[in-house]
PDB file of C-alpha atoms in Angstrom:
ATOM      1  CA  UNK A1364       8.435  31.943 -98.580  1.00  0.00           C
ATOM      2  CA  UNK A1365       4.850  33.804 -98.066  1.00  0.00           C
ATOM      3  CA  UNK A1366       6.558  36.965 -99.038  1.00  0.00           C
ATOM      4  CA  UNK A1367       7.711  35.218-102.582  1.00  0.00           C
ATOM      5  CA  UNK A1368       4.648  33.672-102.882  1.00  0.00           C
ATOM      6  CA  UNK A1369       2.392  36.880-102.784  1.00  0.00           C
ATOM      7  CA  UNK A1370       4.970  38.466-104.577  1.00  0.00           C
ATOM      8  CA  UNK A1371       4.623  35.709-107.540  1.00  0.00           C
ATOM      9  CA  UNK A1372       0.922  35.613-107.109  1.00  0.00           C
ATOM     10  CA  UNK A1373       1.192  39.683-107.532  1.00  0.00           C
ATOM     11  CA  UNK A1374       2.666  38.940-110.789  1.00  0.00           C
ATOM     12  CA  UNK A1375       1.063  36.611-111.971  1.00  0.00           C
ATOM     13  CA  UNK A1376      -2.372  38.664-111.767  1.00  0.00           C
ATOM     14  CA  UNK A1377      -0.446  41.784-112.612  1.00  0.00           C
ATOM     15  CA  UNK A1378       0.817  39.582-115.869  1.00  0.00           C
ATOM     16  CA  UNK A1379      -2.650  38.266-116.292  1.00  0.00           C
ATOM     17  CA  UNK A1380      -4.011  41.947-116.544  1.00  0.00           C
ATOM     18  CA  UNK A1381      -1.575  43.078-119.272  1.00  0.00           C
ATOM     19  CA  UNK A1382      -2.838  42.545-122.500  1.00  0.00           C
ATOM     20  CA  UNK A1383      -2.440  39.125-124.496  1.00  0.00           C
ATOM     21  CA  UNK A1384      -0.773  40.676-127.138  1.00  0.00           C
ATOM     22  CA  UNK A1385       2.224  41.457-124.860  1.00  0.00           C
ATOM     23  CA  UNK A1386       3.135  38.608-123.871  1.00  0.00           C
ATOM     24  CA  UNK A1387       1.453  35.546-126.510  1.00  0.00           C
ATOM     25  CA  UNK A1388       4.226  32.734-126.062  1.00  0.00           C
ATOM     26  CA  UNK A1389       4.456  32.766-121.634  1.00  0.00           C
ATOM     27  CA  UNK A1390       0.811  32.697-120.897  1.00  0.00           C
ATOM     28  CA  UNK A1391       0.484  28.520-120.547  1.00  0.00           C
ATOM     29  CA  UNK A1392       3.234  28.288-118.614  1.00  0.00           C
ATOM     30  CA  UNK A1393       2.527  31.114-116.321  1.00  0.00           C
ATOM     31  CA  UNK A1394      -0.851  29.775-115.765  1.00  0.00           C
ATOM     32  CA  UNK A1395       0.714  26.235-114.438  1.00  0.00           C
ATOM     33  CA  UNK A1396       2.810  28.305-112.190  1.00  0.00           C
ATOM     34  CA  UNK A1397       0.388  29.878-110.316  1.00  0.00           C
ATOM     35  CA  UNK A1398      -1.842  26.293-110.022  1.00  0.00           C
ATOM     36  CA  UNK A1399       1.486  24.927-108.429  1.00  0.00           C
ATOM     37  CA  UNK A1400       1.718  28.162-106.192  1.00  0.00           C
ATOM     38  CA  UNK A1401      -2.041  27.628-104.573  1.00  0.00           C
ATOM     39  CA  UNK A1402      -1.666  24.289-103.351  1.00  0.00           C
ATOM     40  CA  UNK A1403       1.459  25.116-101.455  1.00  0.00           C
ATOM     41  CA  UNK A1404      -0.541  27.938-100.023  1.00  0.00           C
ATOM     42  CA  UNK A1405      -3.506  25.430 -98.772  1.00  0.00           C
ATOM     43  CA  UNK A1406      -0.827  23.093 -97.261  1.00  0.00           C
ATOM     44  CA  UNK A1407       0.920  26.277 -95.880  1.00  0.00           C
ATOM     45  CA  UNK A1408      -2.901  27.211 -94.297  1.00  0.00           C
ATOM     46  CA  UNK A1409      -3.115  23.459 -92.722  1.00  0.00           C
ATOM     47  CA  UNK A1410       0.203  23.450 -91.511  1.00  0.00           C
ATOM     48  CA  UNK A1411      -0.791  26.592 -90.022  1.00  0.00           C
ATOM     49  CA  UNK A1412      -4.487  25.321 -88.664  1.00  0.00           C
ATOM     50  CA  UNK A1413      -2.146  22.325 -86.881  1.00  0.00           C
ATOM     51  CA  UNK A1414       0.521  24.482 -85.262  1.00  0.00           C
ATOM     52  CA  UNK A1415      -2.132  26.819 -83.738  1.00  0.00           C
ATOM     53  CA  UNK A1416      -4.068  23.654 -82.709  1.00  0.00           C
ATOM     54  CA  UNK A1417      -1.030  21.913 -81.352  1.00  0.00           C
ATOM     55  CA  UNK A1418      -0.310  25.525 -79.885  1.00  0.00           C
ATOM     56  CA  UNK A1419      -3.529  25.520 -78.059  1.00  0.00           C
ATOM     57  CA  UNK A1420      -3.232  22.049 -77.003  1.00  0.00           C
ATOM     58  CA  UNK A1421       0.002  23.113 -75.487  1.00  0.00           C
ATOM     59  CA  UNK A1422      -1.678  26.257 -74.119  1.00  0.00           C
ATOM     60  CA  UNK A1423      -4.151  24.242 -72.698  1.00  0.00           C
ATOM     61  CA  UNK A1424      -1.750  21.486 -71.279  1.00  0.00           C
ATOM     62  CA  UNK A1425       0.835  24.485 -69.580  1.00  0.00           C
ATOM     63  CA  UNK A1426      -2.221  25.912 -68.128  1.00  0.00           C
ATOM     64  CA  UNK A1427      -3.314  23.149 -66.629  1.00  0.00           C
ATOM     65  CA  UNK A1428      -0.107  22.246 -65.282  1.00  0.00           C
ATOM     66  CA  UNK A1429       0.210  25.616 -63.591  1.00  0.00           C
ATOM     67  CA  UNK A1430      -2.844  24.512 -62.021  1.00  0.00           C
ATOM     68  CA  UNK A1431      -2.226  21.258 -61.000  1.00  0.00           C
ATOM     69  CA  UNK A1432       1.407  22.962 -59.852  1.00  0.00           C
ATOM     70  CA  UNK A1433      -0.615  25.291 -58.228  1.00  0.00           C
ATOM     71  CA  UNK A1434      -2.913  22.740 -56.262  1.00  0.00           C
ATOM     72  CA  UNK A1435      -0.035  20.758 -55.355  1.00  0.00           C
ATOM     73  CA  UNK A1436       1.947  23.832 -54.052  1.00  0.00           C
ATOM     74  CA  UNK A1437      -1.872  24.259 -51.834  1.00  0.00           C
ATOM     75  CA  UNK A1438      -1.682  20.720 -50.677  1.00  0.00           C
ATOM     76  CA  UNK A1439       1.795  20.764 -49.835  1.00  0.00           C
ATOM     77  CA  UNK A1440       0.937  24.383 -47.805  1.00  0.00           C
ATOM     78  CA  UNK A1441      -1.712  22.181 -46.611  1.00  0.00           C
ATOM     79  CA  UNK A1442       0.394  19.494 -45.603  1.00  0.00           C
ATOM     80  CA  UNK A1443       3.173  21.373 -44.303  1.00  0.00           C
ATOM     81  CA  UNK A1444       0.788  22.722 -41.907  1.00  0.00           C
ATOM     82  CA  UNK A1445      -0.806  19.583 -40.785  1.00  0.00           C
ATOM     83  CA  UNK A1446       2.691  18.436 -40.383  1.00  0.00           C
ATOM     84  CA  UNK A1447       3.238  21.251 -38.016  1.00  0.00           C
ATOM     85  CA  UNK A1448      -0.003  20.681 -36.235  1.00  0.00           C
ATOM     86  CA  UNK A1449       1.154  17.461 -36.022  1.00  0.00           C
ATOM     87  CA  UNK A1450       4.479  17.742 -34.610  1.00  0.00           C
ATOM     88  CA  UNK A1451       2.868  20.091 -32.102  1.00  0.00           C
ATOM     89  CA  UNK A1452       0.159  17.074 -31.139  1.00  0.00           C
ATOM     90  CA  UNK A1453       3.154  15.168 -30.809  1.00  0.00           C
ATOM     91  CA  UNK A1454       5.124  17.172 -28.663  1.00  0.00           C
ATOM     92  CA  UNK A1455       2.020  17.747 -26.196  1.00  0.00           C
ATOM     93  CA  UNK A1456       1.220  14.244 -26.003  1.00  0.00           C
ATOM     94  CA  UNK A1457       5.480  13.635 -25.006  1.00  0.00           C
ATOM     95  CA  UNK A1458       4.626  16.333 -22.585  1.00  0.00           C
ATOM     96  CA  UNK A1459       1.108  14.592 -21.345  1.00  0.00           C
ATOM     97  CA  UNK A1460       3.285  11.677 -21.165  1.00  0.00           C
ATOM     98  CA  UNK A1461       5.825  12.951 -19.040  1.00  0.00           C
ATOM     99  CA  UNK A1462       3.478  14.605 -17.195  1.00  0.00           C
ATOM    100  CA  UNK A1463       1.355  11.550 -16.710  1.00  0.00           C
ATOM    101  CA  UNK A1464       4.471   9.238 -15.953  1.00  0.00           C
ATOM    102  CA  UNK A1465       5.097  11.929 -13.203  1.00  0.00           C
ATOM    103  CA  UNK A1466       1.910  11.467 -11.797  1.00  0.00           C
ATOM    104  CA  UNK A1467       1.492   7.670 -11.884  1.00  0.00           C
ATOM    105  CA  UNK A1468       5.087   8.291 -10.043  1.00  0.00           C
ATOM    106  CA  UNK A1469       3.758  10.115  -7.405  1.00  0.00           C
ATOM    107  CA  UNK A1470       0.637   8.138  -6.696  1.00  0.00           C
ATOM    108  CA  UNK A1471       2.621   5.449  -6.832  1.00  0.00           C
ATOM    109  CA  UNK A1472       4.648   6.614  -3.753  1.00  0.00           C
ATOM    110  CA  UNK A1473       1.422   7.592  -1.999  1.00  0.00           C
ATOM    111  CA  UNK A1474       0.293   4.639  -2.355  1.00  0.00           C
ATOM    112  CA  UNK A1475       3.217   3.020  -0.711  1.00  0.00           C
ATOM    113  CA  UNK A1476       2.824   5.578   1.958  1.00  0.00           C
ATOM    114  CA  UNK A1477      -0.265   4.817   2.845  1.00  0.00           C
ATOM    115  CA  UNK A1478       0.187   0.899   2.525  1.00  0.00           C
ATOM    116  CA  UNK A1479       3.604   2.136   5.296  1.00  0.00           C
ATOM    117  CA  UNK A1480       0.845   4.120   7.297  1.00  0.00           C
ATOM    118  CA  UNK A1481      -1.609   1.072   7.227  1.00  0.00           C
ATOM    119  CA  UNK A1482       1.085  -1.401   8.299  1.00  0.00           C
ATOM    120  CA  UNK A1483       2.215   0.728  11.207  1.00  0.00           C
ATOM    121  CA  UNK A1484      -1.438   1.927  12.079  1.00  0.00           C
ATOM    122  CA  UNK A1485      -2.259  -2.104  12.261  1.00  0.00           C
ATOM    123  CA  UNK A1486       0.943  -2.832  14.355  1.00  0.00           C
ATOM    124  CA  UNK A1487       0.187   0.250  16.707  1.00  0.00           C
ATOM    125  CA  UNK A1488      -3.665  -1.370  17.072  1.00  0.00           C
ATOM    126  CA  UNK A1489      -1.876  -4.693  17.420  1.00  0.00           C
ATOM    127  CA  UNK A1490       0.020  -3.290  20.471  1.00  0.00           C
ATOM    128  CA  UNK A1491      -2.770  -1.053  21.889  1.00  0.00           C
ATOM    129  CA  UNK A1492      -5.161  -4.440  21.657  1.00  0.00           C
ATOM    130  CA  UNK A1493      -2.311  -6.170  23.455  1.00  0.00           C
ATOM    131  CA  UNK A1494      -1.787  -3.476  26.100  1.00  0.00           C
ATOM    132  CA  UNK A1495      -5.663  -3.390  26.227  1.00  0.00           C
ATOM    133  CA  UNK A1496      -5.911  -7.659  26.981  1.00  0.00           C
ATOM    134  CA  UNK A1497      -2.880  -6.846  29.709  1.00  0.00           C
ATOM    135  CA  UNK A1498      -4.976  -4.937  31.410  1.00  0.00           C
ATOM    136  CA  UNK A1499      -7.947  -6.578  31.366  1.00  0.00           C
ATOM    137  CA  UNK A1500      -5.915  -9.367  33.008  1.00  0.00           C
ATOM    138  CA  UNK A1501      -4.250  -6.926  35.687  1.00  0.00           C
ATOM    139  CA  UNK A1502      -8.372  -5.504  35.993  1.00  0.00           C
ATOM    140  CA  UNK A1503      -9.325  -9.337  36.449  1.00  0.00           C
ATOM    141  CA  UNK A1504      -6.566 -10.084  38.938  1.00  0.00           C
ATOM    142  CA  UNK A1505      -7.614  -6.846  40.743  1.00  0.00           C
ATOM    143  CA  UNK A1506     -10.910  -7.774  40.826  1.00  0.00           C
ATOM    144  CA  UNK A1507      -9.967 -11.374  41.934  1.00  0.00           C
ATOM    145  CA  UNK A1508      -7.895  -9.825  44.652  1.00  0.00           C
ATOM    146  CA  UNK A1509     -10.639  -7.521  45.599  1.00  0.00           C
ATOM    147  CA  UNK A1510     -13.085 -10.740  45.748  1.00  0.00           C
ATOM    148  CA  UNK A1511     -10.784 -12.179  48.403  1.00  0.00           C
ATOM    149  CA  UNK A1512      -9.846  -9.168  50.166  1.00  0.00           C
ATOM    150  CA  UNK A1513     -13.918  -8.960  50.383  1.00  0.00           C
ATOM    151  CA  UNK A1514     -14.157 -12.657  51.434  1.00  0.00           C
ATOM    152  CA  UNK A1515     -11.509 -12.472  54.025  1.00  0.00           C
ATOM    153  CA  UNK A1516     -12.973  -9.340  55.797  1.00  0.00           C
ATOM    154  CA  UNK A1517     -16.124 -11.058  55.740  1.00  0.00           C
ATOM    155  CA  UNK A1518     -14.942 -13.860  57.552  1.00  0.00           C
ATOM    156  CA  UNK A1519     -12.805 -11.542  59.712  1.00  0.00           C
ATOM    157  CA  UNK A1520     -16.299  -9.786  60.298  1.00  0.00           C
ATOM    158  CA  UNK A1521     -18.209 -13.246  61.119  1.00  0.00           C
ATOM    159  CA  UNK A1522     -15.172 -14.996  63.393  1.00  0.00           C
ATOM    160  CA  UNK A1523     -14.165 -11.825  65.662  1.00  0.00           C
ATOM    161  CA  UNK A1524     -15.915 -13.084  68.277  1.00  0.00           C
ATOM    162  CA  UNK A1525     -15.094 -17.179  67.599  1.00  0.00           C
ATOM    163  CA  UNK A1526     -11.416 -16.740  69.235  1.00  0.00           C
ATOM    164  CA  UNK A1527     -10.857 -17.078  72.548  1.00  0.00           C
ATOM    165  CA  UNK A1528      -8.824 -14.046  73.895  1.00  0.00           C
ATOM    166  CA  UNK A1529      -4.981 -14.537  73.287  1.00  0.00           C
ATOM    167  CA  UNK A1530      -5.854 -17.140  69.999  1.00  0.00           C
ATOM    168  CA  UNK A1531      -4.697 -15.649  66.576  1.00  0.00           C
ATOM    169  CA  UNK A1532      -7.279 -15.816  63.474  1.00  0.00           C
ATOM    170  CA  UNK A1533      -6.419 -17.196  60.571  1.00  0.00           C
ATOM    171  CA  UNK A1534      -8.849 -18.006  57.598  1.00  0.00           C
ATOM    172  CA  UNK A1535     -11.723 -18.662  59.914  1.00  0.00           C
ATOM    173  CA  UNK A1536      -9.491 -20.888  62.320  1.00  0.00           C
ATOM    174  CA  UNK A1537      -8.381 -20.029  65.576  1.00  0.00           C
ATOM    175  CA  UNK A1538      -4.506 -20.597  66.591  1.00  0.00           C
ATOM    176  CA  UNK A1539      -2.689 -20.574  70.365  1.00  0.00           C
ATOM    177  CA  UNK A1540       0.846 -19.881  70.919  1.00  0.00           C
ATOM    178  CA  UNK A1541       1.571 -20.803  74.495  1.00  0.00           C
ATOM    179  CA  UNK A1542       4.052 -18.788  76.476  1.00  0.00           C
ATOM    180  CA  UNK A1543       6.420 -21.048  79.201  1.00  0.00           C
ATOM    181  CA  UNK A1544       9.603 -20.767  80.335  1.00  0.00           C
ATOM    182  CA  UNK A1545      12.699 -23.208  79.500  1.00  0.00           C
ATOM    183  CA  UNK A1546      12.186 -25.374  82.787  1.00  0.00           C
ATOM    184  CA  UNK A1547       8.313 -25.515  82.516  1.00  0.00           C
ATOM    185  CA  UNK A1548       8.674 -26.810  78.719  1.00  0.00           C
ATOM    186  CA  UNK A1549       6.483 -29.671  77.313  1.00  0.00           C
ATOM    187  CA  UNK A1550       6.925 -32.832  75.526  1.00  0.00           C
ATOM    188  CA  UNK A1551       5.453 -33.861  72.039  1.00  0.00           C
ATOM    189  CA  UNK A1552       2.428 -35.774  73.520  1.00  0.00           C
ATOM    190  CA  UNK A1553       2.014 -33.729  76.452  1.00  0.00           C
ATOM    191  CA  UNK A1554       1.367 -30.718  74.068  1.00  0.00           C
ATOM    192  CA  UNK A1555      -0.929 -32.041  71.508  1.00  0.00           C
ATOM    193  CA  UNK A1556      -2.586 -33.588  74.599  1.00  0.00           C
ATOM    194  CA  UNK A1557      -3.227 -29.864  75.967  1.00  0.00           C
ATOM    195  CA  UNK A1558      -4.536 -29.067  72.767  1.00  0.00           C
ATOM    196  CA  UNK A1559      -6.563 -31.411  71.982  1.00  0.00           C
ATOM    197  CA  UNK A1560      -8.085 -30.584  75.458  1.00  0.00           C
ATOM    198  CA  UNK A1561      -8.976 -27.402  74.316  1.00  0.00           C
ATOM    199  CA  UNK A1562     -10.331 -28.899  71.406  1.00  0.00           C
ATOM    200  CA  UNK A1563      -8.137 -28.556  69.193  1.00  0.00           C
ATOM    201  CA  UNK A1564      -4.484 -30.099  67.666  1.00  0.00           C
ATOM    202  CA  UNK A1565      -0.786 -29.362  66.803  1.00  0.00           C
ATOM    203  CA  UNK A1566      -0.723 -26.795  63.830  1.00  0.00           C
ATOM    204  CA  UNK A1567      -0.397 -28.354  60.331  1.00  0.00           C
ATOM    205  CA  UNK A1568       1.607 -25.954  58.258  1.00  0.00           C
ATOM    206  CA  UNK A1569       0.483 -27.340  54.172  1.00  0.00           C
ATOM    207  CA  UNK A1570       0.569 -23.843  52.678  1.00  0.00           C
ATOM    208  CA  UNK A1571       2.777 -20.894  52.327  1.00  0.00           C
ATOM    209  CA  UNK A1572       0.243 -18.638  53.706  1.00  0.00           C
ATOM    210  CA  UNK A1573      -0.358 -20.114  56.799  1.00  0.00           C
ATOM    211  CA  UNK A1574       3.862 -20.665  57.364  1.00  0.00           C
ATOM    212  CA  UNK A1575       3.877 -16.447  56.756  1.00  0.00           C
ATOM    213  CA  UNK A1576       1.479 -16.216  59.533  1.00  0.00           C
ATOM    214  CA  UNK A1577       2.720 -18.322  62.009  1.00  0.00           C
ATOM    215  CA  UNK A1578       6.412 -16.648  61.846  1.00  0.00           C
ATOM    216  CA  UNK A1579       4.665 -13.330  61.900  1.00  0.00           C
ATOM    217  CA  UNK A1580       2.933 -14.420  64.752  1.00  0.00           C
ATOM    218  CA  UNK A1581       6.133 -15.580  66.072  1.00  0.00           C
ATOM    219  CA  UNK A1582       7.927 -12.988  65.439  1.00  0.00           C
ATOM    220  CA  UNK A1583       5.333 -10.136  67.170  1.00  0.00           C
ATOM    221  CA  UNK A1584       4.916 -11.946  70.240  1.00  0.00           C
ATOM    222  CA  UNK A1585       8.624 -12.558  71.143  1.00  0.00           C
ATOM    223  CA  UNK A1586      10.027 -15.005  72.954  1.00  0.00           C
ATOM    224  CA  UNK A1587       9.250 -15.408  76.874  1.00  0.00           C
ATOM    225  CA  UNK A1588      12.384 -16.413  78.246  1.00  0.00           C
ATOM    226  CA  UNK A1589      16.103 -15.588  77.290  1.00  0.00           C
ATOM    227  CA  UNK A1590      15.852 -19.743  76.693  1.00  0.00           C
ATOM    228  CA  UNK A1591      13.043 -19.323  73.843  1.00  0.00           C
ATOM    229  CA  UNK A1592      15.448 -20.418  71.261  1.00  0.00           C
ATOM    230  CA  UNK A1593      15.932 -23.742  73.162  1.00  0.00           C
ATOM    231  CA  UNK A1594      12.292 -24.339  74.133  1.00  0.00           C
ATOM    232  CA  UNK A1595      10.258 -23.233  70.655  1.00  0.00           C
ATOM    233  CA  UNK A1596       7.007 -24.553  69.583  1.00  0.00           C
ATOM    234  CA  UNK A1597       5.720 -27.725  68.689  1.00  0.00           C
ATOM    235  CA  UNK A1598       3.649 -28.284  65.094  1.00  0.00           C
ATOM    236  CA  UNK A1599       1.714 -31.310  64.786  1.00  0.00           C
ATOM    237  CA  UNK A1600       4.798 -33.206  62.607  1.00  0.00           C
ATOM    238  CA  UNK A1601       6.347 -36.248  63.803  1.00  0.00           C
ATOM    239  CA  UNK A1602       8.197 -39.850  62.610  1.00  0.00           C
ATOM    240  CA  UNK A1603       6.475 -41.630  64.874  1.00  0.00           C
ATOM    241  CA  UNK A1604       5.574 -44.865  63.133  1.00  0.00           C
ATOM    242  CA  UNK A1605       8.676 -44.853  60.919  1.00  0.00           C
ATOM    243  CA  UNK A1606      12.297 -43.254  61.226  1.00  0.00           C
ATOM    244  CA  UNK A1607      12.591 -40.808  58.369  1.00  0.00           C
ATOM    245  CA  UNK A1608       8.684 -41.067  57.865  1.00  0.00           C
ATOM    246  CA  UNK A1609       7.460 -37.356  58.757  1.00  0.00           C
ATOM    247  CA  UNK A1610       3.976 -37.338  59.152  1.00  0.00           C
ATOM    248  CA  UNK A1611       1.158 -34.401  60.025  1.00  0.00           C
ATOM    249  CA  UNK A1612      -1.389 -35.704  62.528  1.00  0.00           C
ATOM    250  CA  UNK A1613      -3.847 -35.071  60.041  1.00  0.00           C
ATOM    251  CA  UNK A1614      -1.945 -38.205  58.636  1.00  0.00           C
ATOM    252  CA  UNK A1615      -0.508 -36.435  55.569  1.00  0.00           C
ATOM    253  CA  UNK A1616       3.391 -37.283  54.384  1.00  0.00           C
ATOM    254  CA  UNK A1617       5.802 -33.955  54.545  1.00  0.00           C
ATOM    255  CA  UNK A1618       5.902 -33.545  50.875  1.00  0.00           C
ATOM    256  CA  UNK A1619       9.007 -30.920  51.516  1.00  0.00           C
ATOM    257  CA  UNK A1620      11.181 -29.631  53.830  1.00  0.00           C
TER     258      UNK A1620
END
């Protein structure tokens, strides 16, 4: 359409240069036809003006979307990355975690060894304390025992001299076992009368100790007959006052036999 239209436009100036006389009867109408041809022309130019506008605008607008396509293709780079990053925080934390859990595990069990350890260190204390009280009571008992042992050589010490010769010491008292033969033997009274001559009485046997040291003494100086069995020694028991009543003559009942 240009093309025609500069052609046309060519013509009509190339008919408007030829002279008047050539062609007298087209020269109104030719001059309409080239008033009609400039307007199209001027919308042709605005048409024009618009597209290159609207061309720019969408210039403008693809540019900046190759930008923005660019920024986002950054950020998601960008992202991307961080994700990475991320996913490799989160995989050392799991392995912090683990590592942690394995810990905690294993203090865990030391603790419940040494709460074991504690236990059995207390019972062992328990039982050296108790061993340790045992033998503060054997030491004590010892001790006791060495008291007497002191006491009695003491007394031993102080009465070796007290005893007439052929009396046996006991305790700080003084005991006689006479020697006769079956046919010279003595009653009851007759004996406890001989010793209370001698100023003293018929044994009273009220402990164990002093029963262990009259069959000792018994037993060391023998009998002094073949009839010793028959003829024994008197102790100062009797039922005297009433059958089945055994007394000592210290007037004490025979609690047992």
């Amino acid at each position: 359409m240009y093309n025609k239209l500069i052609n046309q436009d060519h013509n009509e100036f190339s008919t408007e240069e030829r002279p008047h006389h050539a062609f007298p009867k087209t020269r109104q109408k030719v001059s309409m036809f080239a008033a009609v041809n400039g307007s199209s022309f001027q919308a042709y130019r605005l048409t024009t003006v618009i597209l290159g506008i609207l061309c720019g605008v969408l210039m403008a607008t693809i540019v900046a979307l190759c930008a923005s396509y660019k920024g986002l293709n950054e950020k998601h780079a960008v992202l991307s990355q961080n994700s990475s990053e991320t996913n490799s925080n989160l995989q050392q934390l799991s392995a912090n975690h683990e590592l942690l859990a394995a810990t905690l595990k294993t203090v865990q069990k030391n603790y419940l060894d040494t709460v074991n350890a504690k236990v059995l260190m207390q019972r062992e204390r328990d039982r050296e304390r108790q061993g340790k009280d045992l033998l503060q009571r054997q030491k004590e008992a010892l001790k006791t025992e060495e008291t007497k042992l002191l006491i009695r050589i003491t007394e031993l010490e102080n009465s070796c001299e007290r005893c007439p010769v052929g009396w046996e010491l006991l305790n700080s008292s003084c005991y006689f076992f006479s020697r006769v033969d079956s046919d010279q033997q003595q009653s009851w009274p007759q004996s406890r009368e001989r010793c209370q001559r001698s100023g003293a009485d018929l044994v009273v046997i009220d402990t164990e100790e002093k029963q262990e040291f009259i069959s000792r003494a018994i037993k060391r100086i023998g009998p002094s007959s073949r009839y010793w069995h028959t003829a024994g020694y008197w102790i100062g028991l009797r039922d005297v006052h009433t059958e089945g009543e055994w007394k000592w003559v210290n007037g004490t009942v025979l609690t047992n036999g």
